[in-house]
mmCIF file with all atom_site columns, C-alpha atoms in Angstrom:
data_model
loop_
_atom_site.group_PDB
_atom_site.id
_atom_site.type_symbol
_atom_site.label_atom_id
_atom_site.label_alt_id
_atom_site.label_comp_id
_atom_site.label_asym_id
_atom_site.label_entity_id
_atom_site.label_seq_id
_atom_site.pdbx_PDB_ins_code
_atom_site.Cartn_x
_atom_site.Cartn_y
_atom_site.Cartn_z
_atom_site.occupancy
_atom_site.B_iso_or_equiv
_atom_site.pdbx_formal_charge
_atom_site.auth_seq_id
_atom_site.auth_comp_id
_atom_site.auth_asym_id
_atom_site.auth_atom_id
_atom_site.pdbx_PDB_model_num
ATOM 1   C CA . UNK A 1 1   ? 0.000  0.000   0.000   1.00 84.00 ? 1   UNK A CA 1
ATOM 2   C CA . UNK A 1 2   ? 2.785  2.428   0.919   1.00 81.00 ? 2   UNK A CA 1
ATOM 3   C CA . UNK A 1 3   ? 4.662  1.653   -2.294  1.00 82.00 ? 3   UNK A CA 1
ATOM 4   C CA . UNK A 1 4   ? 1.502  2.105   -4.349  1.00 81.00 ? 4   UNK A CA 1
ATOM 5   C CA . UNK A 1 5   ? 0.831  5.497   -2.764  1.00 83.00 ? 5   UNK A CA 1
ATOM 6   C CA . UNK A 1 6   ? 4.399  6.669   -3.370  1.00 81.00 ? 6   UNK A CA 1
ATOM 7   C CA . UNK A 1 7   ? 4.500  5.569   -6.996  1.00 82.00 ? 7   UNK A CA 1
ATOM 8   C CA . UNK A 1 8   ? 1.013  6.947   -7.703  1.00 84.00 ? 8   UNK A CA 1
ATOM 9   C CA . UNK A 1 9   ? 1.837  10.311  -6.167  1.00 84.00 ? 9   UNK A CA 1
ATOM 10  C CA . UNK A 1 10  ? 5.079  10.567  -8.101  1.00 83.00 ? 10  UNK A CA 1
ATOM 11  C CA . UNK A 1 11  ? 3.339  9.637   -11.368 1.00 85.00 ? 11  UNK A CA 1
ATOM 12  C CA . UNK A 1 12  ? 0.558  12.165  -10.762 1.00 89.00 ? 12  UNK A CA 1
ATOM 13  C CA . UNK A 1 13  ? 3.049  14.909  -9.913  1.00 86.00 ? 13  UNK A CA 1
ATOM 14  C CA . UNK A 1 14  ? 4.988  14.234  -13.105 1.00 87.00 ? 14  UNK A CA 1
ATOM 15  C CA . UNK A 1 15  ? 1.870  14.218  -15.258 1.00 91.00 ? 15  UNK A CA 1
ATOM 16  C CA . UNK A 1 16  ? 0.561  17.426  -13.685 1.00 93.00 ? 16  UNK A CA 1
ATOM 17  C CA . UNK A 1 17  ? 3.810  19.152  -14.652 1.00 91.00 ? 17  UNK A CA 1
ATOM 18  C CA . UNK A 1 18  ? 3.518  17.824  -18.202 1.00 92.00 ? 18  UNK A CA 1
ATOM 19  C CA . UNK A 1 19  ? -0.148 18.841  -18.511 1.00 96.00 ? 19  UNK A CA 1
ATOM 20  C CA . UNK A 1 20  ? 0.560  22.352  -17.208 1.00 95.00 ? 20  UNK A CA 1
ATOM 21  C CA . UNK A 1 21  ? 3.495  22.775  -19.568 1.00 93.00 ? 21  UNK A CA 1
ATOM 22  C CA . UNK A 1 22  ? 1.397  21.587  -22.513 1.00 95.00 ? 22  UNK A CA 1
ATOM 23  C CA . UNK A 1 23  ? -1.337 24.092  -21.629 1.00 97.00 ? 23  UNK A CA 1
ATOM 24  C CA . UNK A 1 24  ? 1.244  26.874  -21.431 1.00 96.00 ? 24  UNK A CA 1
ATOM 25  C CA . UNK A 1 25  ? 2.628  25.983  -24.855 1.00 94.00 ? 25  UNK A CA 1
ATOM 26  C CA . UNK A 1 26  ? -0.927 26.154  -26.224 1.00 97.00 ? 26  UNK A CA 1
ATOM 27  C CA . UNK A 1 27  ? -1.209 29.627  -24.706 1.00 97.00 ? 27  UNK A CA 1
ATOM 28  C CA . UNK A 1 28  ? 2.068  30.650  -26.374 1.00 97.00 ? 28  UNK A CA 1
ATOM 29  C CA . UNK A 1 29  ? 0.796  29.390  -29.741 1.00 96.00 ? 29  UNK A CA 1
ATOM 30  C CA . UNK A 1 30  ? -2.570 31.170  -29.424 1.00 97.00 ? 30  UNK A CA 1
ATOM 31  C CA . UNK A 1 31  ? -1.089 34.447  -28.206 1.00 97.00 ? 31  UNK A CA 1
ATOM 32  C CA . UNK A 1 32  ? 1.543  34.371  -30.972 1.00 97.00 ? 32  UNK A CA 1
ATOM 33  C CA . UNK A 1 33  ? -1.101 33.806  -33.643 1.00 97.00 ? 33  UNK A CA 1
ATOM 34  C CA . UNK A 1 34  ? -3.290 36.599  -32.283 1.00 96.00 ? 34  UNK A CA 1
ATOM 35  C CA . UNK A 1 35  ? -0.314 38.939  -32.135 1.00 95.00 ? 35  UNK A CA 1
ATOM 36  C CA . UNK A 1 36  ? 0.694  38.105  -35.698 1.00 96.00 ? 36  UNK A CA 1
ATOM 37  C CA . UNK A 1 37  ? -2.901 38.491  -36.926 1.00 95.00 ? 37  UNK A CA 1
ATOM 38  C CA . UNK A 1 38  ? -3.248 41.957  -35.390 1.00 93.00 ? 38  UNK A CA 1
ATOM 39  C CA . UNK A 1 39  ? 0.148  42.989  -36.727 1.00 92.00 ? 39  UNK A CA 1
ATOM 40  C CA . UNK A 1 40  ? -0.861 41.987  -40.259 1.00 93.00 ? 40  UNK A CA 1
ATOM 41  C CA . UNK A 1 41  ? -4.163 43.842  -39.950 1.00 90.00 ? 41  UNK A CA 1
ATOM 42  C CA . UNK A 1 42  ? -3.164 47.052  -38.238 1.00 88.00 ? 42  UNK A CA 1
ATOM 43  C CA . UNK A 1 43  ? 0.564  47.713  -38.266 1.00 88.00 ? 43  UNK A CA 1
ATOM 44  C CA . UNK A 1 44  ? 1.980  49.646  -41.237 1.00 85.00 ? 44  UNK A CA 1
ATOM 45  C CA . UNK A 1 45  ? 4.274  47.834  -43.627 1.00 86.00 ? 45  UNK A CA 1
ATOM 46  C CA . UNK A 1 46  ? 6.499  50.940  -43.695 1.00 83.00 ? 46  UNK A CA 1
ATOM 47  C CA . UNK A 1 47  ? 6.729  53.552  -40.951 1.00 75.00 ? 47  UNK A CA 1
ATOM 48  C CA . UNK A 1 48  ? 8.158  56.171  -43.314 1.00 74.00 ? 48  UNK A CA 1
ATOM 49  C CA . UNK A 1 49  ? 11.525 56.173  -41.551 1.00 77.00 ? 49  UNK A CA 1
ATOM 50  C CA . UNK A 1 50  ? 13.029 53.041  -43.011 1.00 74.00 ? 50  UNK A CA 1
ATOM 51  C CA . UNK A 1 51  ? 11.368 50.733  -40.509 1.00 80.00 ? 51  UNK A CA 1
ATOM 52  C CA . UNK A 1 52  ? 8.923  47.900  -41.149 1.00 89.00 ? 52  UNK A CA 1
ATOM 53  C CA . UNK A 1 53  ? 6.783  47.445  -37.984 1.00 90.00 ? 53  UNK A CA 1
ATOM 54  C CA . UNK A 1 54  ? 4.621  44.686  -39.445 1.00 92.00 ? 54  UNK A CA 1
ATOM 55  C CA . UNK A 1 55  ? 7.546  42.568  -40.591 1.00 94.00 ? 55  UNK A CA 1
ATOM 56  C CA . UNK A 1 56  ? 9.518  43.271  -37.407 1.00 95.00 ? 56  UNK A CA 1
ATOM 57  C CA . UNK A 1 57  ? 6.730  42.014  -35.135 1.00 95.00 ? 57  UNK A CA 1
ATOM 58  C CA . UNK A 1 58  ? 6.312  38.851  -37.198 1.00 96.00 ? 58  UNK A CA 1
ATOM 59  C CA . UNK A 1 59  ? 10.049 38.169  -37.086 1.00 96.00 ? 59  UNK A CA 1
ATOM 60  C CA . UNK A 1 60  ? 10.261 38.773  -33.353 1.00 97.00 ? 60  UNK A CA 1
ATOM 61  C CA . UNK A 1 61  ? 7.273  36.547  -32.605 1.00 97.00 ? 61  UNK A CA 1
ATOM 62  C CA . UNK A 1 62  ? 9.107  33.681  -34.294 1.00 96.00 ? 62  UNK A CA 1
ATOM 63  C CA . UNK A 1 63  ? 12.312 34.627  -32.490 1.00 96.00 ? 63  UNK A CA 1
ATOM 64  C CA . UNK A 1 64  ? 10.473 34.489  -29.161 1.00 97.00 ? 64  UNK A CA 1
ATOM 65  C CA . UNK A 1 65  ? 9.323  30.890  -29.753 1.00 95.00 ? 65  UNK A CA 1
ATOM 66  C CA . UNK A 1 66  ? 12.824 29.784  -30.760 1.00 94.00 ? 66  UNK A CA 1
ATOM 67  C CA . UNK A 1 67  ? 14.460 31.581  -27.834 1.00 94.00 ? 67  UNK A CA 1
ATOM 68  C CA . UNK A 1 68  ? 11.876 30.124  -25.453 1.00 95.00 ? 68  UNK A CA 1
ATOM 69  C CA . UNK A 1 69  ? 12.546 26.484  -26.323 1.00 91.00 ? 69  UNK A CA 1
ATOM 70  C CA . UNK A 1 70  ? 16.301 26.985  -25.946 1.00 90.00 ? 70  UNK A CA 1
ATOM 71  C CA . UNK A 1 71  ? 15.664 28.875  -22.697 1.00 92.00 ? 71  UNK A CA 1
ATOM 72  C CA . UNK A 1 72  ? 13.653 26.020  -21.192 1.00 90.00 ? 72  UNK A CA 1
ATOM 73  C CA . UNK A 1 73  ? 15.638 23.004  -22.472 1.00 85.00 ? 73  UNK A CA 1
ATOM 74  C CA . UNK A 1 74  ? 19.301 22.064  -22.589 1.00 76.00 ? 74  UNK A CA 1
ATOM 75  C CA . UNK A 1 75  ? 19.407 21.441  -26.341 1.00 68.00 ? 75  UNK A CA 1
ATOM 76  C CA . UNK A 1 76  ? 16.471 23.369  -27.807 1.00 67.00 ? 76  UNK A CA 1
ATOM 77  C CA . UNK A 1 77  ? 14.536 20.101  -28.187 1.00 66.00 ? 77  UNK A CA 1
ATOM 78  C CA . UNK A 1 78  ? 16.524 19.178  -31.284 1.00 63.00 ? 78  UNK A CA 1
ATOM 79  C CA . UNK A 1 79  ? 15.609 15.613  -32.101 1.00 55.00 ? 79  UNK A CA 1
ATOM 80  C CA . UNK A 1 80  ? 18.849 15.078  -34.025 1.00 55.00 ? 80  UNK A CA 1
ATOM 81  C CA . UNK A 1 81  ? 21.032 16.070  -31.086 1.00 56.00 ? 81  UNK A CA 1
ATOM 82  C CA . UNK A 1 82  ? 22.943 13.122  -29.650 1.00 58.00 ? 82  UNK A CA 1
ATOM 83  C CA . UNK A 1 83  ? 22.953 12.878  -25.856 1.00 57.00 ? 83  UNK A CA 1
ATOM 84  C CA . UNK A 1 84  ? 26.731 12.432  -26.007 1.00 58.00 ? 84  UNK A CA 1
ATOM 85  C CA . UNK A 1 85  ? 27.208 16.070  -26.971 1.00 54.00 ? 85  UNK A CA 1
ATOM 86  C CA . UNK A 1 86  ? 24.078 17.569  -25.407 1.00 56.00 ? 86  UNK A CA 1
ATOM 87  C CA . UNK A 1 87  ? 26.205 19.392  -22.796 1.00 57.00 ? 87  UNK A CA 1
ATOM 88  C CA . UNK A 1 88  ? 28.212 21.018  -25.610 1.00 69.00 ? 88  UNK A CA 1
ATOM 89  C CA . UNK A 1 89  ? 26.955 24.579  -25.100 1.00 73.00 ? 89  UNK A CA 1
ATOM 90  C CA . UNK A 1 90  ? 28.994 25.971  -27.985 1.00 79.00 ? 90  UNK A CA 1
ATOM 91  C CA . UNK A 1 91  ? 27.461 23.616  -30.544 1.00 79.00 ? 91  UNK A CA 1
ATOM 92  C CA . UNK A 1 92  ? 23.948 24.226  -29.208 1.00 80.00 ? 92  UNK A CA 1
ATOM 93  C CA . UNK A 1 93  ? 24.524 27.995  -29.389 1.00 84.00 ? 93  UNK A CA 1
ATOM 94  C CA . UNK A 1 94  ? 25.548 27.665  -33.048 1.00 85.00 ? 94  UNK A CA 1
ATOM 95  C CA . UNK A 1 95  ? 22.352 25.708  -33.781 1.00 84.00 ? 95  UNK A CA 1
ATOM 96  C CA . UNK A 1 96  ? 20.248 28.366  -32.049 1.00 88.00 ? 96  UNK A CA 1
ATOM 97  C CA . UNK A 1 97  ? 21.869 31.167  -34.048 1.00 90.00 ? 97  UNK A CA 1
ATOM 98  C CA . UNK A 1 98  ? 21.317 29.298  -37.303 1.00 90.00 ? 98  UNK A CA 1
ATOM 99  C CA . UNK A 1 99  ? 17.637 28.757  -36.501 1.00 90.00 ? 99  UNK A CA 1
ATOM 100 C CA . UNK A 1 100 ? 17.152 32.406  -35.549 1.00 92.00 ? 100 UNK A CA 1
ATOM 101 C CA . UNK A 1 101 ? 18.695 33.542  -38.817 1.00 93.00 ? 101 UNK A CA 1
ATOM 102 C CA . UNK A 1 102 ? 16.836 31.041  -40.978 1.00 92.00 ? 102 UNK A CA 1
ATOM 103 C CA . UNK A 1 103 ? 13.355 30.901  -39.439 1.00 92.00 ? 103 UNK A CA 1
ATOM 104 C CA . UNK A 1 104 ? 13.072 34.256  -37.653 1.00 93.00 ? 104 UNK A CA 1
ATOM 105 C CA . UNK A 1 105 ? 15.099 36.109  -40.306 1.00 93.00 ? 105 UNK A CA 1
ATOM 106 C CA . UNK A 1 106 ? 17.046 38.065  -37.700 1.00 93.00 ? 106 UNK A CA 1
ATOM 107 C CA . UNK A 1 107 ? 20.107 40.007  -38.743 1.00 92.00 ? 107 UNK A CA 1
ATOM 108 C CA . UNK A 1 108 ? 23.557 39.203  -37.359 1.00 92.00 ? 108 UNK A CA 1
ATOM 109 C CA . UNK A 1 109 ? 23.320 42.219  -35.061 1.00 94.00 ? 109 UNK A CA 1
ATOM 110 C CA . UNK A 1 110 ? 19.890 41.173  -33.738 1.00 94.00 ? 110 UNK A CA 1
ATOM 111 C CA . UNK A 1 111 ? 21.056 37.589  -33.170 1.00 94.00 ? 111 UNK A CA 1
ATOM 112 C CA . UNK A 1 112 ? 24.098 38.900  -31.294 1.00 94.00 ? 112 UNK A CA 1
ATOM 113 C CA . UNK A 1 113 ? 21.992 41.123  -29.046 1.00 95.00 ? 113 UNK A CA 1
ATOM 114 C CA . UNK A 1 114 ? 19.467 38.357  -28.379 1.00 95.00 ? 114 UNK A CA 1
ATOM 115 C CA . UNK A 1 115 ? 22.191 35.842  -27.491 1.00 91.00 ? 115 UNK A CA 1
ATOM 116 C CA . UNK A 1 116 ? 23.872 38.385  -25.213 1.00 93.00 ? 116 UNK A CA 1
ATOM 117 C CA . UNK A 1 117 ? 20.650 39.009  -23.254 1.00 94.00 ? 117 UNK A CA 1
ATOM 118 C CA . UNK A 1 118 ? 20.342 37.455  -19.797 1.00 93.00 ? 118 UNK A CA 1
ATOM 119 C CA . UNK A 1 119 ? 16.790 36.334  -20.617 1.00 95.00 ? 119 UNK A CA 1
ATOM 120 C CA . UNK A 1 120 ? 16.482 35.823  -24.373 1.00 95.00 ? 120 UNK A CA 1
ATOM 121 C CA . UNK A 1 121 ? 12.703 35.299  -24.673 1.00 96.00 ? 121 UNK A CA 1
ATOM 122 C CA . UNK A 1 122 ? 12.176 38.396  -22.533 1.00 96.00 ? 122 UNK A CA 1
ATOM 123 C CA . UNK A 1 123 ? 14.449 40.377  -24.876 1.00 96.00 ? 123 UNK A CA 1
ATOM 124 C CA . UNK A 1 124 ? 12.302 39.363  -27.852 1.00 97.00 ? 124 UNK A CA 1
ATOM 125 C CA . UNK A 1 125 ? 9.124  40.484  -26.050 1.00 96.00 ? 125 UNK A CA 1
ATOM 126 C CA . UNK A 1 126 ? 10.725 43.779  -25.121 1.00 96.00 ? 126 UNK A CA 1
ATOM 127 C CA . UNK A 1 127 ? 11.624 44.375  -28.766 1.00 96.00 ? 127 UNK A CA 1
ATOM 128 C CA . UNK A 1 128 ? 8.043  43.612  -29.845 1.00 95.00 ? 128 UNK A CA 1
ATOM 129 C CA . UNK A 1 129 ? 6.808  46.191  -27.348 1.00 92.00 ? 129 UNK A CA 1
ATOM 130 C CA . UNK A 1 130 ? 9.278  48.748  -28.667 1.00 91.00 ? 130 UNK A CA 1
ATOM 131 C CA . UNK A 1 131 ? 8.166  48.176  -32.265 1.00 91.00 ? 131 UNK A CA 1
ATOM 132 C CA . UNK A 1 132 ? 4.506  48.600  -31.307 1.00 87.00 ? 132 UNK A CA 1
ATOM 133 C CA . UNK A 1 133 ? 5.325  51.766  -29.362 1.00 85.00 ? 133 UNK A CA 1
ATOM 134 C CA . UNK A 1 134 ? 7.279  53.269  -32.258 1.00 83.00 ? 134 UNK A CA 1
ATOM 135 C CA . UNK A 1 135 ? 4.401  52.476  -34.627 1.00 79.00 ? 135 UNK A CA 1
ATOM 136 C CA . UNK A 1 136 ? 2.318  55.088  -32.815 1.00 74.00 ? 136 UNK A CA 1
ATOM 137 C CA . UNK A 1 137 ? 4.647  57.841  -33.955 1.00 71.00 ? 137 UNK A CA 1
ATOM 138 C CA . UNK A 1 138 ? 4.547  57.292  -37.718 1.00 66.00 ? 138 UNK A CA 1
ATOM 139 C CA . UNK A 1 139 ? 2.927  58.837  -40.751 1.00 61.00 ? 139 UNK A CA 1
ATOM 140 C CA . UNK A 1 140 ? 0.092  56.300  -40.299 1.00 66.00 ? 140 UNK A CA 1
ATOM 141 C CA . UNK A 1 141 ? -0.130 55.981  -36.489 1.00 70.00 ? 141 UNK A CA 1
ATOM 142 C CA . UNK A 1 142 ? -1.715 52.906  -34.927 1.00 72.00 ? 142 UNK A CA 1
ATOM 143 C CA . UNK A 1 143 ? -4.957 53.403  -33.033 1.00 80.00 ? 143 UNK A CA 1
ATOM 144 C CA . UNK A 1 144 ? -4.481 53.419  -29.254 1.00 81.00 ? 144 UNK A CA 1
ATOM 145 C CA . UNK A 1 145 ? -7.033 50.641  -28.812 1.00 85.00 ? 145 UNK A CA 1
ATOM 146 C CA . UNK A 1 146 ? -5.122 48.458  -31.252 1.00 85.00 ? 146 UNK A CA 1
ATOM 147 C CA . UNK A 1 147 ? -1.905 49.181  -29.398 1.00 85.00 ? 147 UNK A CA 1
ATOM 148 C CA . UNK A 1 148 ? -3.533 48.089  -26.124 1.00 89.00 ? 148 UNK A CA 1
ATOM 149 C CA . UNK A 1 149 ? -4.716 44.884  -27.775 1.00 91.00 ? 149 UNK A CA 1
ATOM 150 C CA . UNK A 1 150 ? -1.211 44.177  -29.065 1.00 92.00 ? 150 UNK A CA 1
ATOM 151 C CA . UNK A 1 151 ? 0.254  44.882  -25.639 1.00 93.00 ? 151 UNK A CA 1
ATOM 152 C CA . UNK A 1 152 ? -2.267 42.505  -24.093 1.00 95.00 ? 152 UNK A CA 1
ATOM 153 C CA . UNK A 1 153 ? -1.006 39.636  -26.262 1.00 96.00 ? 153 UNK A CA 1
ATOM 154 C CA . UNK A 1 154 ? 2.598  40.510  -25.417 1.00 96.00 ? 154 UNK A CA 1
ATOM 155 C CA . UNK A 1 155 ? 1.586  40.350  -21.756 1.00 96.00 ? 155 UNK A CA 1
ATOM 156 C CA . UNK A 1 156 ? 0.049  36.905  -22.327 1.00 97.00 ? 156 UNK A CA 1
ATOM 157 C CA . UNK A 1 157 ? 3.376  35.701  -23.700 1.00 97.00 ? 157 UNK A CA 1
ATOM 158 C CA . UNK A 1 158 ? 5.171  37.273  -20.728 1.00 96.00 ? 158 UNK A CA 1
ATOM 159 C CA . UNK A 1 159 ? 2.924  35.435  -18.254 1.00 97.00 ? 159 UNK A CA 1
ATOM 160 C CA . UNK A 1 160 ? 3.384  32.127  -20.092 1.00 97.00 ? 160 UNK A CA 1
ATOM 161 C CA . UNK A 1 161 ? 7.150  32.627  -20.006 1.00 97.00 ? 161 UNK A CA 1
ATOM 162 C CA . UNK A 1 162 ? 7.046  33.174  -16.244 1.00 96.00 ? 162 UNK A CA 1
ATOM 163 C CA . UNK A 1 163 ? 4.944  30.063  -15.645 1.00 96.00 ? 163 UNK A CA 1
ATOM 164 C CA . UNK A 1 164 ? 7.263  27.959  -17.826 1.00 95.00 ? 164 UNK A CA 1
ATOM 165 C CA . UNK A 1 165 ? 10.277 29.171  -15.851 1.00 95.00 ? 165 UNK A CA 1
ATOM 166 C CA . UNK A 1 166 ? 8.509  28.252  -12.621 1.00 94.00 ? 166 UNK A CA 1
ATOM 167 C CA . UNK A 1 167 ? 8.052  24.662  -13.823 1.00 93.00 ? 167 UNK A CA 1
ATOM 168 C CA . UNK A 1 168 ? 11.704 24.365  -14.877 1.00 91.00 ? 168 UNK A CA 1
ATOM 169 C CA . UNK A 1 169 ? 13.035 25.865  -11.641 1.00 90.00 ? 169 UNK A CA 1
ATOM 170 C CA . UNK A 1 170 ? 10.729 23.906  -9.337  1.00 87.00 ? 170 UNK A CA 1
ATOM 171 C CA . UNK A 1 171 ? 11.368 20.224  -10.064 1.00 81.00 ? 171 UNK A CA 1
ATOM 172 C CA . UNK A 1 172 ? 10.002 17.369  -8.005  1.00 80.00 ? 172 UNK A CA 1
ATOM 173 C CA . UNK A 1 173 ? 12.247 17.291  -4.873  1.00 80.00 ? 173 UNK A CA 1
ATOM 174 C CA . UNK A 1 174 ? 15.281 15.108  -5.537  1.00 80.00 ? 174 UNK A CA 1
ATOM 175 C CA . UNK A 1 175 ? 15.180 13.528  -2.093  1.00 78.00 ? 175 UNK A CA 1
ATOM 176 C CA . UNK A 1 176 ? 11.586 12.436  -2.681  1.00 77.00 ? 176 UNK A CA 1
ATOM 177 C CA . UNK A 1 177 ? 12.232 10.940  -6.124  1.00 79.00 ? 177 UNK A CA 1
ATOM 178 C CA . UNK A 1 178 ? 15.329 9.111   -4.888  1.00 85.00 ? 178 UNK A CA 1
ATOM 179 C CA . UNK A 1 179 ? 13.485 7.785   -1.858  1.00 84.00 ? 179 UNK A CA 1
ATOM 180 C CA . UNK A 1 180 ? 10.717 6.397   -4.058  1.00 84.00 ? 180 UNK A CA 1
ATOM 181 C CA . UNK A 1 181 ? 13.203 4.782   -6.450  1.00 86.00 ? 181 UNK A CA 1
ATOM 182 C CA . UNK A 1 182 ? 15.247 3.180   -3.661  1.00 89.00 ? 182 UNK A CA 1
ATOM 183 C CA . UNK A 1 183 ? 12.136 1.888   -1.921  1.00 88.00 ? 183 UNK A CA 1
ATOM 184 C CA . UNK A 1 184 ? 10.883 0.405   -5.187  1.00 89.00 ? 184 UNK A CA 1
ATOM 185 C CA . UNK A 1 185 ? 14.204 -1.305  -6.002  1.00 91.00 ? 185 UNK A CA 1
ATOM 186 C CA . UNK A 1 186 ? 14.487 -2.830  -2.508  1.00 93.00 ? 186 UNK A CA 1
ATOM 187 C CA . UNK A 1 187 ? 10.888 -4.059  -2.691  1.00 92.00 ? 187 UNK A CA 1
ATOM 188 C CA . UNK A 1 188 ? 11.445 -5.663  -6.113  1.00 93.00 ? 188 UNK A CA 1
ATOM 189 C CA . UNK A 1 189 ? 14.639 -7.394  -4.928  1.00 94.00 ? 189 UNK A CA 1
ATOM 190 C CA . UNK A 1 190 ? 12.744 -8.868  -1.996  1.00 95.00 ? 190 UNK A CA 1
ATOM 191 C CA . UNK A 1 191 ? 9.798  -9.946  -4.142  1.00 94.00 ? 191 UNK A CA 1
ATOM 192 C CA . UNK A 1 192 ? 11.280 -13.281 -5.437  1.00 95.00 ? 192 UNK A CA 1
ATOM 193 C CA . UNK A 1 193 ? 11.777 -14.557 -1.878  1.00 94.00 ? 193 UNK A CA 1
ATOM 194 C CA . UNK A 1 194 ? 8.103  -13.945 -1.135  1.00 94.00 ? 194 UNK A CA 1
ATOM 195 C CA . UNK A 1 195 ? 6.837  -15.418 -4.418  1.00 94.00 ? 195 UNK A CA 1
ATOM 196 C CA . UNK A 1 196 ? 8.997  -18.557 -4.463  1.00 94.00 ? 196 UNK A CA 1
ATOM 197 C CA . UNK A 1 197 ? 6.874  -20.706 -2.072  1.00 93.00 ? 197 UNK A CA 1
ATOM 198 C CA . UNK A 1 198 ? 3.778  -20.040 -4.190  1.00 92.00 ? 198 UNK A CA 1
ATOM 199 C CA . UNK A 1 199 ? 5.078  -19.733 -7.754  1.00 92.00 ? 199 UNK A CA 1
ATOM 200 C CA . UNK A 1 200 ? 8.183  -21.972 -7.761  1.00 92.00 ? 200 UNK A CA 1
ATOM 201 C CA . UNK A 1 201 ? 9.842  -21.778 -11.207 1.00 92.00 ? 201 UNK A CA 1
ATOM 202 C CA . UNK A 1 202 ? 7.386  -19.105 -12.328 1.00 95.00 ? 202 UNK A CA 1
ATOM 203 C CA . UNK A 1 203 ? 9.004  -16.713 -9.861  1.00 95.00 ? 203 UNK A CA 1
ATOM 204 C CA . UNK A 1 204 ? 11.411 -15.303 -12.430 1.00 94.00 ? 204 UNK A CA 1
ATOM 205 C CA . UNK A 1 205 ? 8.840  -14.347 -15.093 1.00 95.00 ? 205 UNK A CA 1
ATOM 206 C CA . UNK A 1 206 ? 6.421  -13.174 -12.397 1.00 95.00 ? 206 UNK A CA 1
ATOM 207 C CA . UNK A 1 207 ? 9.053  -10.925 -10.818 1.00 95.00 ? 207 UNK A CA 1
ATOM 208 C CA . UNK A 1 208 ? 10.111 -9.551  -14.197 1.00 95.00 ? 208 UNK A CA 1
ATOM 209 C CA . UNK A 1 209 ? 6.508  -8.770  -15.087 1.00 95.00 ? 209 UNK A CA 1
ATOM 210 C CA . UNK A 1 210 ? 5.844  -6.954  -11.791 1.00 92.00 ? 210 UNK A CA 1
ATOM 211 C CA . UNK A 1 211 ? 9.129  -5.019  -12.119 1.00 92.00 ? 211 UNK A CA 1
ATOM 212 C CA . UNK A 1 212 ? 8.250  -3.992  -15.679 1.00 92.00 ? 212 UNK A CA 1
ATOM 213 C CA . UNK A 1 213 ? 4.769  -2.863  -14.624 1.00 87.00 ? 213 UNK A CA 1
ATOM 214 C CA . UNK A 1 214 ? 6.013  -0.757  -11.697 1.00 84.00 ? 214 UNK A CA 1
ATOM 215 C CA . UNK A 1 215 ? 9.177  0.674   -13.232 1.00 84.00 ? 215 UNK A CA 1
#
């Protein structure tokens, strides 16, 4: 009973973290789409001073998503990355820069400033806010209500970023997970001695099956 409670609690805690993270990623996707939609509808393609607010917001929204996944994971969730070189920060940094240049279409200077930021996703959001603010002071200024709507979606991304960081920085306590694992291993090692009088030669497959089910 005690083992079942421990394993169940640990499984539930892990799944709750996964479910919350999945919901937050949905929020990032929805807020990004809304932000891009409003930018395409209301922001000018040219601000009359050599800037392109509409294109800049779209680029920075993509940069935020890329920066976020590298901010929250060790390797940017690259499926082709081998675990043998996952700790290679230099190689991962090169991959991040390449993705920012290719998918977000950032310039070398923008990539350099983003990579130098202490919090890269936050830097991208700050730049989006700056672009929206500058769009007010153009030959075709953005309506204040539209600006507030754009800022609201930036705020949604900011909140999602904070919640994601909370999940990463608040793991299941190590002492608890280790205690559960050690208890489970000891219990499984003792299991054959208890099963032998009843199962005889079937003890080995029975023990293996129970170990597989629990582990």
